[in-house]
Coordinates of N, CA and C in Angstrom, one line a residue:
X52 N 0.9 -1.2 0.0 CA 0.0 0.0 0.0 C 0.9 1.2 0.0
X53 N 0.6 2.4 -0.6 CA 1.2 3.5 -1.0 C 0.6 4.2 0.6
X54 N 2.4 4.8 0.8 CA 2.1 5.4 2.2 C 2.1 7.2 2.1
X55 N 0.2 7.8 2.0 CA 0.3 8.8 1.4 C 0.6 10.0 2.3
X56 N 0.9 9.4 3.7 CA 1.3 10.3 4.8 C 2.9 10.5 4.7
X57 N 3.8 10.2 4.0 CA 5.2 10.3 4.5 C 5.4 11.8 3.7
X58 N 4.8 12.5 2.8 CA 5.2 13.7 2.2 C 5.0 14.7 3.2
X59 N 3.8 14.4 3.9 CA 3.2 15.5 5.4 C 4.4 15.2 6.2
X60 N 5.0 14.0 6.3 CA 5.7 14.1 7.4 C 7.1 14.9 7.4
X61 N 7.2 14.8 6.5 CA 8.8 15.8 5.8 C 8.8 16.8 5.6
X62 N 7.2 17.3 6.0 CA 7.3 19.0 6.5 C 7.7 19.6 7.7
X63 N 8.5 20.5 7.4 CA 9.0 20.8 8.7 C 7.2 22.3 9.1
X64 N 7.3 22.7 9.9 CA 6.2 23.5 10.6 C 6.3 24.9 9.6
X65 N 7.6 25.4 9.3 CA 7.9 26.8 8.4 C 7.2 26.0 6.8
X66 N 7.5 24.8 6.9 CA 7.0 24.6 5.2 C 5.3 24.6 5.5
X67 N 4.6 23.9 6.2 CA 3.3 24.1 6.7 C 2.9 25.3 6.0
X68 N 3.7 26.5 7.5 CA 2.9 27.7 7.5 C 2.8 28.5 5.9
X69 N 4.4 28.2 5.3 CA 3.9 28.8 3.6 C 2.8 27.9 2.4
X70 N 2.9 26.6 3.0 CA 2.3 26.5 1.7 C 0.7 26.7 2.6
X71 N 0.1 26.9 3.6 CA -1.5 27.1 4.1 C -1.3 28.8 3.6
X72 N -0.2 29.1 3.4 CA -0.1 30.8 3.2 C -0.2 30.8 1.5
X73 N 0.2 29.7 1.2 CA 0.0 29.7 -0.2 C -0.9 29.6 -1.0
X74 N -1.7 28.2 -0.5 CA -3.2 27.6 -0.6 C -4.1 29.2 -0.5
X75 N -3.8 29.8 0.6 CA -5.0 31.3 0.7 C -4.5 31.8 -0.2
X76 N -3.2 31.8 -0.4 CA -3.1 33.2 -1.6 C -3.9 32.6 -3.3
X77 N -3.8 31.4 -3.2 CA -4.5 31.4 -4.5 C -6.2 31.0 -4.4
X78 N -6.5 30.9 -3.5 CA -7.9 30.8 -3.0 C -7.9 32.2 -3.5
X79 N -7.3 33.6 -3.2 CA -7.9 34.4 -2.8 C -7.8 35.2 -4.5
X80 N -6.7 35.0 -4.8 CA -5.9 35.8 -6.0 C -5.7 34.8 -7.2
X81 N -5.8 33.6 -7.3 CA -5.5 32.4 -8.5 C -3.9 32.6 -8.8
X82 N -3.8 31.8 -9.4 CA -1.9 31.5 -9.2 C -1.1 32.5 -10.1
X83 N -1.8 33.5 -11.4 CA -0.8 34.3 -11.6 C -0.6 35.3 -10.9
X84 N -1.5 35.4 -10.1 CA -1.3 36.6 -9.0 C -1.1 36.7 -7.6
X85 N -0.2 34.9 -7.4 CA -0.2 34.5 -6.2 C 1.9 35.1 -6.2
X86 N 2.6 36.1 -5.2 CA 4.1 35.8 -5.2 C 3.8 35.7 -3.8
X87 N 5.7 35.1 -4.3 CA 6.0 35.0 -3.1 C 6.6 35.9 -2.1
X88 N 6.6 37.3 -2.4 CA 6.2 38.4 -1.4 C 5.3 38.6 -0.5
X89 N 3.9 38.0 -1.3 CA 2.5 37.8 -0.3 C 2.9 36.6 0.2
X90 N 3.3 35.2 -0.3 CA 3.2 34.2 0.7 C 4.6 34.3 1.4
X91 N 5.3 35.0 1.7 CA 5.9 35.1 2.8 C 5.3 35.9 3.7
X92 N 4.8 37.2 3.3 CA 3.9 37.8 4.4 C 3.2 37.4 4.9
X93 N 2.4 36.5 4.4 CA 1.0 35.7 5.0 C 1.5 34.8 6.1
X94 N 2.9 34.0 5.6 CA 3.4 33.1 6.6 C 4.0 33.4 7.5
X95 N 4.2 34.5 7.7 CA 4.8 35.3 8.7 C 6.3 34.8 8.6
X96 N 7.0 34.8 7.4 CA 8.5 34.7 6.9 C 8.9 35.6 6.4
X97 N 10.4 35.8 6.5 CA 11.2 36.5 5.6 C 10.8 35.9 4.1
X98 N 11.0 36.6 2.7 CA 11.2 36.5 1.6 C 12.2 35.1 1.0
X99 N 13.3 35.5 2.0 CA 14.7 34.4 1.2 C 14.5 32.9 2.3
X100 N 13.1 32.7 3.5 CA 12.8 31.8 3.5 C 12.5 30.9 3.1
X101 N 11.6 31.6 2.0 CA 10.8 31.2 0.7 C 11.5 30.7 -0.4
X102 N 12.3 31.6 -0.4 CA 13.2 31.2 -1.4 C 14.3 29.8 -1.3
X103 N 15.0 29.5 -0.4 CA 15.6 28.6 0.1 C 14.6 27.3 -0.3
X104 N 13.2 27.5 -0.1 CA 12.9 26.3 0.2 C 11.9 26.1 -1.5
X105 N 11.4 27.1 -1.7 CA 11.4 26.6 -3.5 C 11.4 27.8 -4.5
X106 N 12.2 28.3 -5.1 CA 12.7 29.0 -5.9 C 12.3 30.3 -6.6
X107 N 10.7 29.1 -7.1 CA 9.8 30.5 -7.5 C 8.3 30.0 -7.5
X108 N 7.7 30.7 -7.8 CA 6.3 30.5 -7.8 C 5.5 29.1 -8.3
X109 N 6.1 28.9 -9.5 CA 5.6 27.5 -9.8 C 6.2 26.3 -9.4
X110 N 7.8 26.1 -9.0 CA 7.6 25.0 -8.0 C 6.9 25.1 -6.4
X111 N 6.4 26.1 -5.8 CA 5.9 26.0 -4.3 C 4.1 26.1 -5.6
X112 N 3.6 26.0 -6.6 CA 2.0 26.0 -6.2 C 2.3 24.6 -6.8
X113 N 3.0 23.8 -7.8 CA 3.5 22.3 -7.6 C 3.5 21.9 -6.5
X114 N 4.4 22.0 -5.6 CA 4.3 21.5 -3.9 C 2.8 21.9 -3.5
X115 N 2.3 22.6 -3.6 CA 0.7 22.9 -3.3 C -0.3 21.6 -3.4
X116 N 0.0 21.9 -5.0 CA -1.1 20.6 -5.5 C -0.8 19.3 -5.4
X117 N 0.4 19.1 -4.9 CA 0.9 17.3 -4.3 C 0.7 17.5 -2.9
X118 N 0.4 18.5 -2.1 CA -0.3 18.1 -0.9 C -1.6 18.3 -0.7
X119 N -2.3 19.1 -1.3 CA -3.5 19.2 -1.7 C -4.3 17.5 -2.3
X120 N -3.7 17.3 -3.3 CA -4.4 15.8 -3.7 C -3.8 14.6 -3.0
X121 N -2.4 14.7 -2.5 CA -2.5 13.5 -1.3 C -3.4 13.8 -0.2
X122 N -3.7 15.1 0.2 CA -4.6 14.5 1.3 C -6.0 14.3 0.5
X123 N -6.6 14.7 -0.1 CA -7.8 14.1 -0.7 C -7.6 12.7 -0.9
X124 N -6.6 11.9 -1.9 CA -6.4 10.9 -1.8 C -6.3 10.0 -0.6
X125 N -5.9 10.2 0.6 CA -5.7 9.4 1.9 C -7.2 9.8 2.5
X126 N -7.6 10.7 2.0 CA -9.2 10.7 3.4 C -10.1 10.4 2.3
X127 N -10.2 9.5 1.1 CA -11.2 9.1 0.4 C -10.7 7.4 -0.1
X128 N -10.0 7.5 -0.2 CA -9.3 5.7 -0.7 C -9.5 4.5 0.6
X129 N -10.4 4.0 0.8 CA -11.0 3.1 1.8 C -9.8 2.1 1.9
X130 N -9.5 1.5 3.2 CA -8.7 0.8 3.5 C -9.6 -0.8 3.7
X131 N -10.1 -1.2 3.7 CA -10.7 -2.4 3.3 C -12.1 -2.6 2.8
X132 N -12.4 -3.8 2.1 CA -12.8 -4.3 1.1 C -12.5 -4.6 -0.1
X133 N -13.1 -5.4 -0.7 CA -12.5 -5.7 -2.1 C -12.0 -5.0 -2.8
X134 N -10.5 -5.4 -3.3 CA -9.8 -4.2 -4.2 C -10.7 -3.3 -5.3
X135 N -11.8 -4.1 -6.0 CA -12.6 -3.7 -7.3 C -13.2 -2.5 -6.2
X136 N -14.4 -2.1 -5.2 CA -14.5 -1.8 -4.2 C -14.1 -0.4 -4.1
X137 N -13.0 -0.9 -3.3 CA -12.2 -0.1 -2.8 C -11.4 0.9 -3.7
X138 N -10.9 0.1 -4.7 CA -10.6 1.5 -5.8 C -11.7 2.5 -6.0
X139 N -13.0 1.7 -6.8 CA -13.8 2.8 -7.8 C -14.5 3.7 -6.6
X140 N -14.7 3.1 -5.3 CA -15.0 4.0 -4.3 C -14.0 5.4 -4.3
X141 N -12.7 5.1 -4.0 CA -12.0 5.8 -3.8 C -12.1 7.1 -4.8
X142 N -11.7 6.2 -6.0 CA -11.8 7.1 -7.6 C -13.3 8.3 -7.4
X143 N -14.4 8.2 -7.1 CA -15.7 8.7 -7.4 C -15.9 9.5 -6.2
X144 N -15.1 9.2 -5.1 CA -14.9 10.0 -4.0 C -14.0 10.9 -4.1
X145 N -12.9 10.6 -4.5 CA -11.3 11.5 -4.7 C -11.8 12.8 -5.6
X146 N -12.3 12.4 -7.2 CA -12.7 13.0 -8.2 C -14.0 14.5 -7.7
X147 N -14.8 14.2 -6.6 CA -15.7 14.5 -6.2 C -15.1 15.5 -5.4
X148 N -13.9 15.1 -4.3 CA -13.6 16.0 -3.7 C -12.9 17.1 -4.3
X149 N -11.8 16.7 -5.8 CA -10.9 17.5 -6.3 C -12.0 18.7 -6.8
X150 N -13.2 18.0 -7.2 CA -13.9 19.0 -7.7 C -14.6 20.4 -6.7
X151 N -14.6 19.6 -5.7 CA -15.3 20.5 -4.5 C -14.0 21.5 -3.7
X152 N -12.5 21.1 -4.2 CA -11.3 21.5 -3.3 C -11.6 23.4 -4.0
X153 N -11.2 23.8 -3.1 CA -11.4 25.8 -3.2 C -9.7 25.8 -3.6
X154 N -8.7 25.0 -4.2 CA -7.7 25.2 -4.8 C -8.4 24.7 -6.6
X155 N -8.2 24.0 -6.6 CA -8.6 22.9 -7.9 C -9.8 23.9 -8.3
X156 N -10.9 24.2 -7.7 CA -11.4 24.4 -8.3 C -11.5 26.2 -8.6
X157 N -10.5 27.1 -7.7 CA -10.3 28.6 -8.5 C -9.3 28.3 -9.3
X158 N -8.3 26.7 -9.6 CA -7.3 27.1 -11.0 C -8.2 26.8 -12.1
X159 N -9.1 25.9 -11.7 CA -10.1 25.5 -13.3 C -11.0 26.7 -13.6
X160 N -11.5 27.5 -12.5 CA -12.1 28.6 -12.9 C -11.2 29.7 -13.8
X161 N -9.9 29.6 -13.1 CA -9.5 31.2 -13.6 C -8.2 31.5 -14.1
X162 N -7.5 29.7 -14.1 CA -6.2 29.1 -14.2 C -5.9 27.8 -15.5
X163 N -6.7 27.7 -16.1 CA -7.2 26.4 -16.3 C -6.1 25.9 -17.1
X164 N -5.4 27.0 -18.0 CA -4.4 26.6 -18.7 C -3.0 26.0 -18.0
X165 N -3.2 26.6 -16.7 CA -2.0 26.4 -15.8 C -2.4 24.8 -15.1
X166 N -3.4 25.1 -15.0 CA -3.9 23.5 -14.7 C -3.6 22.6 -15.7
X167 N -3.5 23.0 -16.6 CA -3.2 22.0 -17.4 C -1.9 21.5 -17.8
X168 N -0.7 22.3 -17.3 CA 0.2 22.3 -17.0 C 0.9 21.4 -16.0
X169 N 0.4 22.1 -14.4 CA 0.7 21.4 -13.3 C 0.0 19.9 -13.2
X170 N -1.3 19.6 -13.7 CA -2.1 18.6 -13.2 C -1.7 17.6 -14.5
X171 N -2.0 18.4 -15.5 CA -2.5 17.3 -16.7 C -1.4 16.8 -18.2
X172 N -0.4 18.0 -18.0 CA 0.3 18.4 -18.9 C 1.6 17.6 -18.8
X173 N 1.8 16.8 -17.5 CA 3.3 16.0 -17.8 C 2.6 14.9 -16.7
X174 N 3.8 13.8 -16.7 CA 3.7 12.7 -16.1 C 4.4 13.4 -14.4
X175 N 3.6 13.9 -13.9 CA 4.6 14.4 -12.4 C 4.3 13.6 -11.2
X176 N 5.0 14.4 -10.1 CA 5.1 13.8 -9.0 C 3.1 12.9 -8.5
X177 N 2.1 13.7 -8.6 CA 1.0 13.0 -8.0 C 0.7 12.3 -9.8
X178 N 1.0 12.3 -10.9 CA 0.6 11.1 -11.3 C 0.9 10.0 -11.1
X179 N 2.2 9.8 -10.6 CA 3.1 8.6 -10.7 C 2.7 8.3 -9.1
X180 N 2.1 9.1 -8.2 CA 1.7 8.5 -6.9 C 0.3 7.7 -7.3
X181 N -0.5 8.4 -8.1 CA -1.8 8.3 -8.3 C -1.5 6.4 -9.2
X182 N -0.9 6.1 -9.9 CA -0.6 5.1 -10.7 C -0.2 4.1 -9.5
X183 N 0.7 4.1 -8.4 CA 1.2 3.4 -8.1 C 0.3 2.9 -7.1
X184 N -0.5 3.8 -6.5 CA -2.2 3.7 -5.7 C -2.8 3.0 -6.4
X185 N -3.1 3.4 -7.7 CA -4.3 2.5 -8.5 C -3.8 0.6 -8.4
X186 N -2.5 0.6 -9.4 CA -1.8 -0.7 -9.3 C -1.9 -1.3 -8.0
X187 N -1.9 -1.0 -7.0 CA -1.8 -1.7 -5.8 C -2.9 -2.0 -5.2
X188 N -4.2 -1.0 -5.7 CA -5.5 -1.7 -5.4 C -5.8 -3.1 -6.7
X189 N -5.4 -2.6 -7.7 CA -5.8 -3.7 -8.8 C -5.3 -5.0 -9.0
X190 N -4.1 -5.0 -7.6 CA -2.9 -6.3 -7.4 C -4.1 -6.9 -6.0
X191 N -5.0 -5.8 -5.0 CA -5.4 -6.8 -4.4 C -6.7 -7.1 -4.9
X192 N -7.3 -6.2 -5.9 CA -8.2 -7.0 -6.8 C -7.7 -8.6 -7.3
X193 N -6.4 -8.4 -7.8 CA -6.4 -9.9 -8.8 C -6.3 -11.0 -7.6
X194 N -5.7 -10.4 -6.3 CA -5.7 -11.6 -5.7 C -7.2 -12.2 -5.2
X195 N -8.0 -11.0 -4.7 CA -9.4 -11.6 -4.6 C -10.1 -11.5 -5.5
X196 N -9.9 -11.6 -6.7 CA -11.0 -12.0 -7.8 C -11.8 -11.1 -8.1
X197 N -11.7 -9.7 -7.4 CA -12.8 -8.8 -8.1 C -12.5 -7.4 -9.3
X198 N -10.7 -7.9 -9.3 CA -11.0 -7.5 -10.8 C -9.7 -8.1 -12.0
X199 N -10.3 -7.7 -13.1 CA -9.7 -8.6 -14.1 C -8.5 -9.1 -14.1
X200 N -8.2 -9.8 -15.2 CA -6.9 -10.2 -15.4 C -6.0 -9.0 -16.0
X201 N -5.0 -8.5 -16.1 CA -4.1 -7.5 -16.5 C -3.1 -6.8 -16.2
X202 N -1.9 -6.1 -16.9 CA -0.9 -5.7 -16.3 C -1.0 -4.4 -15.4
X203 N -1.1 -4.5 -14.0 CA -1.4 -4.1 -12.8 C -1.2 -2.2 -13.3
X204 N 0.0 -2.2 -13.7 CA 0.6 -0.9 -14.2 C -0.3 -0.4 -15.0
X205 N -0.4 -1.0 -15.9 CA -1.0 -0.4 -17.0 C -2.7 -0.1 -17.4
X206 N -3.0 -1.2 -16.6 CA -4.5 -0.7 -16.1 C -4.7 0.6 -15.3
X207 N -3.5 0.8 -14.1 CA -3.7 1.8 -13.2 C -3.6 2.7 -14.3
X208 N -2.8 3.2 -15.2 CA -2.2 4.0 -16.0 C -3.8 5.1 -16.8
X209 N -4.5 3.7 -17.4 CA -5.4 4.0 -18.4 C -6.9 4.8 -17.0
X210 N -6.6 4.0 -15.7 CA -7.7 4.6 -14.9 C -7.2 6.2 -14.6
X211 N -6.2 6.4 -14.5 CA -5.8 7.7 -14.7 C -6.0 8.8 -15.4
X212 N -5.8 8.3 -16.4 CA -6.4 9.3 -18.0 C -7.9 9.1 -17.7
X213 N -8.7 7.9 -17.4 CA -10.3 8.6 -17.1 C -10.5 9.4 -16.3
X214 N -10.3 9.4 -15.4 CA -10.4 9.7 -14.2 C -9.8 11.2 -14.4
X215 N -8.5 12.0 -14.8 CA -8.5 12.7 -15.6 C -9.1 13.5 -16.0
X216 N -9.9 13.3 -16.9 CA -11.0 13.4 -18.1 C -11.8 13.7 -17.7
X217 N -12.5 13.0 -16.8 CA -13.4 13.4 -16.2 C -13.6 14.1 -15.0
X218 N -11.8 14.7 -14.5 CA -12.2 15.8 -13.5 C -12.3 16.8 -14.7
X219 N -11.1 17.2 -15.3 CA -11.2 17.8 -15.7 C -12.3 18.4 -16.8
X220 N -13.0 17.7 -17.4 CA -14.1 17.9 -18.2 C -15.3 18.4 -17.4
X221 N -15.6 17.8 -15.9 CA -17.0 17.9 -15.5 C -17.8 19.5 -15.4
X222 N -16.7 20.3 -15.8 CA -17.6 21.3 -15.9 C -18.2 21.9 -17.0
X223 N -17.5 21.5 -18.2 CA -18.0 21.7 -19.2 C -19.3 21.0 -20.0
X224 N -19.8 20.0 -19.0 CA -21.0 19.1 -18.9 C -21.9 19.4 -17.7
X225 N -21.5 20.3 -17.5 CA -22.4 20.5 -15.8 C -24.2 20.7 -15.8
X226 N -24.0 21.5 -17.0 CA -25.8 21.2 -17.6 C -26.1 19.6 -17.7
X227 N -25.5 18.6 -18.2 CA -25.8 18.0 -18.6 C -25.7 16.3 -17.7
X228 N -25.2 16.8 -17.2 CA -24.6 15.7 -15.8 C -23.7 16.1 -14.9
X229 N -24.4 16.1 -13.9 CA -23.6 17.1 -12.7 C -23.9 16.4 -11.0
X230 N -23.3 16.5 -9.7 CA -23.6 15.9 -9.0 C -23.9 14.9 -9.0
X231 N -24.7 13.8 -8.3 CA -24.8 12.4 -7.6 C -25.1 11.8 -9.2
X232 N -25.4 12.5 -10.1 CA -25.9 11.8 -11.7 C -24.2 11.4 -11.9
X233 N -23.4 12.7 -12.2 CA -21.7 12.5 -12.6 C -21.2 11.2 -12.2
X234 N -21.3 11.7 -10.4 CA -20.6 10.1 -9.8 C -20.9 9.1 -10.2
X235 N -22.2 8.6 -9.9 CA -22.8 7.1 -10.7 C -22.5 6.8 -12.1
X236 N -22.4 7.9 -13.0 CA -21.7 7.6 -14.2 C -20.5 7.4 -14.2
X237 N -19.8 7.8 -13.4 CA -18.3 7.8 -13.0 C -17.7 6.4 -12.4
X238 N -18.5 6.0 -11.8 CA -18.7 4.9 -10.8 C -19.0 3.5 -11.8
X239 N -19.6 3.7 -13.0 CA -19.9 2.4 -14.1 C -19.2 2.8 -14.9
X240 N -18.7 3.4 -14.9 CA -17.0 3.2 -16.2 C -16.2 3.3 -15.4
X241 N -15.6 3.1 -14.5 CA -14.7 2.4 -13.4 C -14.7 1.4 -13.3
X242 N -16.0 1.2 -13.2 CA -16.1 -0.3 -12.6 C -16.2 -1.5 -13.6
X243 N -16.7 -1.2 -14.7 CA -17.1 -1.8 -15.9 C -15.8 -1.7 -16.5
X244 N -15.0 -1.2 -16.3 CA -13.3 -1.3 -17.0 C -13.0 -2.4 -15.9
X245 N -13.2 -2.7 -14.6 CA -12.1 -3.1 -13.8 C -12.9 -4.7 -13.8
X246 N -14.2 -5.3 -14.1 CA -14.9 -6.0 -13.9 C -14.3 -7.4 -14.3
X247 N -14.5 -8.5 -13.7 CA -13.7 -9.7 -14.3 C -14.4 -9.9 -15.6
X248 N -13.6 -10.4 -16.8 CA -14.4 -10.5 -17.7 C -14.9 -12.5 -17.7
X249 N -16.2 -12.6 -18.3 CA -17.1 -13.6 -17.9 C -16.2 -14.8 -18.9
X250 N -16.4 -16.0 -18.1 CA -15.9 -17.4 -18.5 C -15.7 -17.8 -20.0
X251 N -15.1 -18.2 -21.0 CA -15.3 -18.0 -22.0 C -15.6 -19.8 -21.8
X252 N -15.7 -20.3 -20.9 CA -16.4 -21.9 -21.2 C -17.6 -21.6 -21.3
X253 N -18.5 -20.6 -20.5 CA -19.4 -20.8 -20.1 C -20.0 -19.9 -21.1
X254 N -19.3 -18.8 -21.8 CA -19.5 -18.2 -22.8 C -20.2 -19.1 -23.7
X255 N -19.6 -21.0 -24.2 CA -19.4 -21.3 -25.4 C -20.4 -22.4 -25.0
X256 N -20.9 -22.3 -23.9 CA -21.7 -23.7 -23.5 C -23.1 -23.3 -24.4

């Protein structure tokens, strides 16, 4: 199991105070108008504390958004039940909350390009967490049978790109499917990817 508390732990209390100084500044202002002049003020730091610890604005709202979705990730991903389960729970719950987060969702409002950048635009630090999460629920699927046969990696890989897809899309369908409708749709293409596929003896009987 992917242990999504050890990044929290390797904060020291000054990194805390800037990036909660950070998180407000782009709650308040969206990320081109977030420096680090304000989030040193806000954190009650000098300037070149800031600096020391990430260089410029776009690696500390990077560090933002890998603690922002690890904790979403750790307070939505169920720790027992069947791996099938336990994933697409987590996925329809996680997706749900990125969408409800007051970071995620003033960069999609006002940032979106930049979002597309930090979240969607490279293979980074929370995709490769997000993959290695998925794979390890879909390893204890195969051992209890509730989901398919497949290379563990590579399935997590493709639940990613939906998952993906459909954070990032759900506003642009929000007339059309929105709230507890989204999820349930969200929740049968998860699951209907992950589902064992049916006996082919029994197929041919």
């Amino acid at each position: 199991m992917i242990d999504l508390a050890t990044h929290a732990d390797q904060l020291s209390p000054t990194d805390v105070a800037i990036l909660d100084a950070t998180r407000a500044c782009v709650v308040d202002f969206g990320v081109r108008r977030t420096t680090l002049t304000e989030v040193a003020r806000r954190a009650g730091v000098s300037r070149p504390t800031v600096y020391r610890r990430w260089p410029d604005t776009g690696s500390l709202i990077a560090e933002l958004l890998v603690r922002e979705l690890r904790t979403i990730v750790a307070s939505t991903m169920p720790d027992t039940g069947l791996g099938r389960d336990r994933l697409v729970h987590g996925i329809v719950a996680g997706a749900a909350a990125i969408r409800a987060n007051a970071v995620f969702a003033k960069i999609f409002r006002t940032d979106t390009d930049l979002m597309l950048t930090y979240v969607f635009g490279r293979l980074g630090r929370n995709q490769r967490t997000l993959i290695a999460l998925f794979a390890s629920m879909i390893r204890l699927g195969h051992q209890d049978g509730s989901i398919r046969a497949g290379e563990a990696e590579h399935m997590a890989t493709m639940l990613l790109l939906i998952t993906q897809s459909a954070v990032q899309s759900a506003g642009t369908v929000e007339s059309l499917l929105a709230g507890a409708e989204f999820d349930a749709e969200l929740s049968r293409a998860v699951e209907g990817y992950l589902l064992p596929l049916p006996d082919k003896d029994c197929d041919d009987s």
